[in-house]
């Protein structure tokens, strides 16, 4: 087996590449480097710089490297930006996936692991979000991920593809400081940035119907995300034609925003700093926590790392990047 990992030079993709390469898989990285970095790609792993909209280059890469399966991680992923640039997001995330699937079917590649998102669920009013919870995405980003799942399922039926779509919940942490997240779009790096500037971290709303009034989320270590991809790829090696699974990647355990912030303050020696509570952000559901039963049943996979592991490793990565 040889796996093409699109977006393999990015934050999540680089973790997936490292886990798969260390397990003995032949891996090829395909990335446009718009947000990824060639420095993340392990020594000895080929890197092809290109867009998922370039079918000719995709087909050439697949043939040149005898690719037999694809892990598709490349995507635009900022919710707010997707509201401002919906056409861009649909082109990159939906047309890009369509182009990739066309290249796969043209070259006889029948296995795909797709990076989806819990954003497909929107604001579910349930204690635990299962894969059967109705999807009602609240942003063009979430819409593109849901459409991507539909497109893959249709291609599996029509062309005998073997596919697993993985819905990530809130990703944090790093397996190594050099693989840490360089963006400041999620809670943990946003708090780090505020503290580094000598400012109090923000908590958006403390009047939700949760134990401490702040939003509750399911946080998952990026290393666990990577191991889930590896398990999905291994499953597809044995799966029959037409297989199309959708699985949550989460811990099945919620942590409140206040709990996360307080743990960050402790790790960074800022326990004397009091967070600023500001108004709620529009569209933030009170609680989104995954049911992780199905992925355990289907892949034999469970998360191994906890919130402290995520925060500790993210802080090490932040200091590595920011000195």
PDB file of N, CA, C and O in Angstrom, residues 52 55 72 92-105 151:
ATOM      1  N   UNK A  52      -5.286  20.699  -5.084  1.00  0.00           N
ATOM      2  CA  UNK A  52      -6.225  19.603  -5.306  1.00  0.00           C
ATOM      3  C   UNK A  52      -7.160  19.909  -6.472  1.00  0.00           C
ATOM      4  O   UNK A  52      -7.932  19.044  -6.893  1.00  0.00           O
ATOM      5  N   UNK A  55      -6.136  18.352 -11.564  1.00  0.00           N
ATOM      6  CA  UNK A  55      -6.344  16.914 -11.789  1.00  0.00           C
ATOM      7  C   UNK A  55      -5.151  16.267 -12.488  1.00  0.00           C
ATOM      8  O   UNK A  55      -4.766  15.134 -12.149  1.00  0.00           O
ATOM      9  N   UNK A  72      -7.470  12.305   2.635  1.00  0.00           N
ATOM     10  CA  UNK A  72      -7.731  13.662   2.138  1.00  0.00           C
ATOM     11  C   UNK A  72      -7.977  14.614   3.306  1.00  0.00           C
ATOM     12  O   UNK A  72      -9.051  14.648   3.898  1.00  0.00           O
ATOM     13  N   UNK A  92     -12.518  25.226  -3.144  1.00  0.00           N
ATOM     14  CA  UNK A  92     -11.394  24.479  -2.589  1.00  0.00           C
ATOM     15  C   UNK A  92     -11.836  23.152  -1.963  1.00  0.00           C
ATOM     16  O   UNK A  92     -11.191  22.120  -2.166  1.00  0.00           O
ATOM     17  N   UNK A  93     -12.924  23.188  -1.195  1.00  0.00           N
ATOM     18  CA  UNK A  93     -13.303  22.011  -0.418  1.00  0.00           C
ATOM     19  C   UNK A  93     -14.184  21.035  -1.167  1.00  0.00           C
ATOM     20  O   UNK A  93     -14.050  19.821  -0.997  1.00  0.00           O
ATOM     21  N   UNK A  94     -15.091  21.541  -1.998  1.00  0.00           N
ATOM     22  CA  UNK A  94     -16.005  20.652  -2.721  1.00  0.00           C
ATOM     23  C   UNK A  94     -15.470  20.335  -4.120  1.00  0.00           C
ATOM     24  O   UNK A  94     -15.316  19.157  -4.477  1.00  0.00           O
ATOM     25  N   UNK A  95     -15.165  21.372  -4.899  1.00  0.00           N
ATOM     26  CA  UNK A  95     -14.615  21.109  -6.229  1.00  0.00           C
ATOM     27  C   UNK A  95     -13.260  20.413  -6.125  1.00  0.00           C
ATOM     28  O   UNK A  95     -12.936  19.538  -6.938  1.00  0.00           O
ATOM     29  N   UNK A  96     -12.481  20.780  -5.113  1.00  0.00           N
ATOM     30  CA  UNK A  96     -11.206  20.103  -4.895  1.00  0.00           C
ATOM     31  C   UNK A  96     -11.389  18.620  -4.632  1.00  0.00           C
ATOM     32  O   UNK A  96     -10.666  17.772  -5.174  1.00  0.00           O
ATOM     33  N   UNK A  97     -12.365  18.265  -3.788  1.00  0.00           N
ATOM     34  CA  UNK A  97     -12.648  16.858  -3.513  1.00  0.00           C
ATOM     35  C   UNK A  97     -13.162  16.161  -4.770  1.00  0.00           C
ATOM     36  O   UNK A  97     -12.771  15.023  -5.069  1.00  0.00           O
ATOM     37  N   UNK A  98     -14.042  16.818  -5.498  1.00  0.00           N
ATOM     38  CA  UNK A  98     -14.549  16.236  -6.740  1.00  0.00           C
ATOM     39  C   UNK A  98     -13.393  15.924  -7.699  1.00  0.00           C
ATOM     40  O   UNK A  98     -13.332  14.838  -8.297  1.00  0.00           O
ATOM     41  N   UNK A  99     -12.474  16.870  -7.835  1.00  0.00           N
ATOM     42  CA  UNK A  99     -11.326  16.688  -8.721  1.00  0.00           C
ATOM     43  C   UNK A  99     -10.467  15.514  -8.260  1.00  0.00           C
ATOM     44  O   UNK A  99     -10.008  14.696  -9.067  1.00  0.00           O
ATOM     45  N   UNK A 100     -10.265  15.421  -6.953  1.00  0.00           N
ATOM     46  CA  UNK A 100      -9.488  14.306  -6.396  1.00  0.00           C
ATOM     47  C   UNK A 100     -10.171  12.969  -6.676  1.00  0.00           C
ATOM     48  O   UNK A 100      -9.515  11.998  -7.092  1.00  0.00           O
ATOM     49  N   UNK A 101     -11.474  12.904  -6.480  1.00  0.00           N
ATOM     50  CA  UNK A 101     -12.199  11.653  -6.735  1.00  0.00           C
ATOM     51  C   UNK A 101     -12.148  11.281  -8.217  1.00  0.00           C
ATOM     52  O   UNK A 101     -12.044  10.092  -8.564  1.00  0.00           O
ATOM     53  N   UNK A 102     -12.211  12.283  -9.087  1.00  0.00           N
ATOM     54  CA  UNK A 102     -12.081  12.011 -10.523  1.00  0.00           C
ATOM     55  C   UNK A 102     -10.700  11.435 -10.832  1.00  0.00           C
ATOM     56  O   UNK A 102     -10.574  10.480 -11.620  1.00  0.00           O
ATOM     57  N   UNK A 103      -9.663  12.011 -10.220  1.00  0.00           N
ATOM     58  CA  UNK A 103      -8.307  11.498 -10.429  1.00  0.00           C
ATOM     59  C   UNK A 103      -8.169  10.085  -9.890  1.00  0.00           C
ATOM     60  O   UNK A 103      -7.508   9.225 -10.506  1.00  0.00           O
ATOM     61  N   UNK A 104      -8.792   9.816  -8.749  1.00  0.00           N
ATOM     62  CA  UNK A 104      -8.729   8.471  -8.173  1.00  0.00           C
ATOM     63  C   UNK A 104      -9.404   7.446  -9.082  1.00  0.00           C
ATOM     64  O   UNK A 104      -8.843   6.367  -9.339  1.00  0.00           O
ATOM     65  N   UNK A 105     -10.616   7.763  -9.547  1.00  0.00           N
ATOM     66  CA  UNK A 105     -11.331   6.790 -10.378  1.00  0.00           C
ATOM     67  C   UNK A 105     -10.615   6.589 -11.714  1.00  0.00           C
ATOM     68  O   UNK A 105     -10.594   5.477 -12.254  1.00  0.00           O
ATOM     69  N   UNK A 151     -20.772  13.458  -1.356  1.00  0.00           N
ATOM     70  CA  UNK A 151     -20.096  13.186  -2.619  1.00  0.00           C
ATOM     71  C   UNK A 151     -19.320  11.867  -2.540  1.00  0.00           C
ATOM     72  O   UNK A 151     -19.358  11.047  -3.475  1.00  0.00           O
TER      73      UNK A 151
END
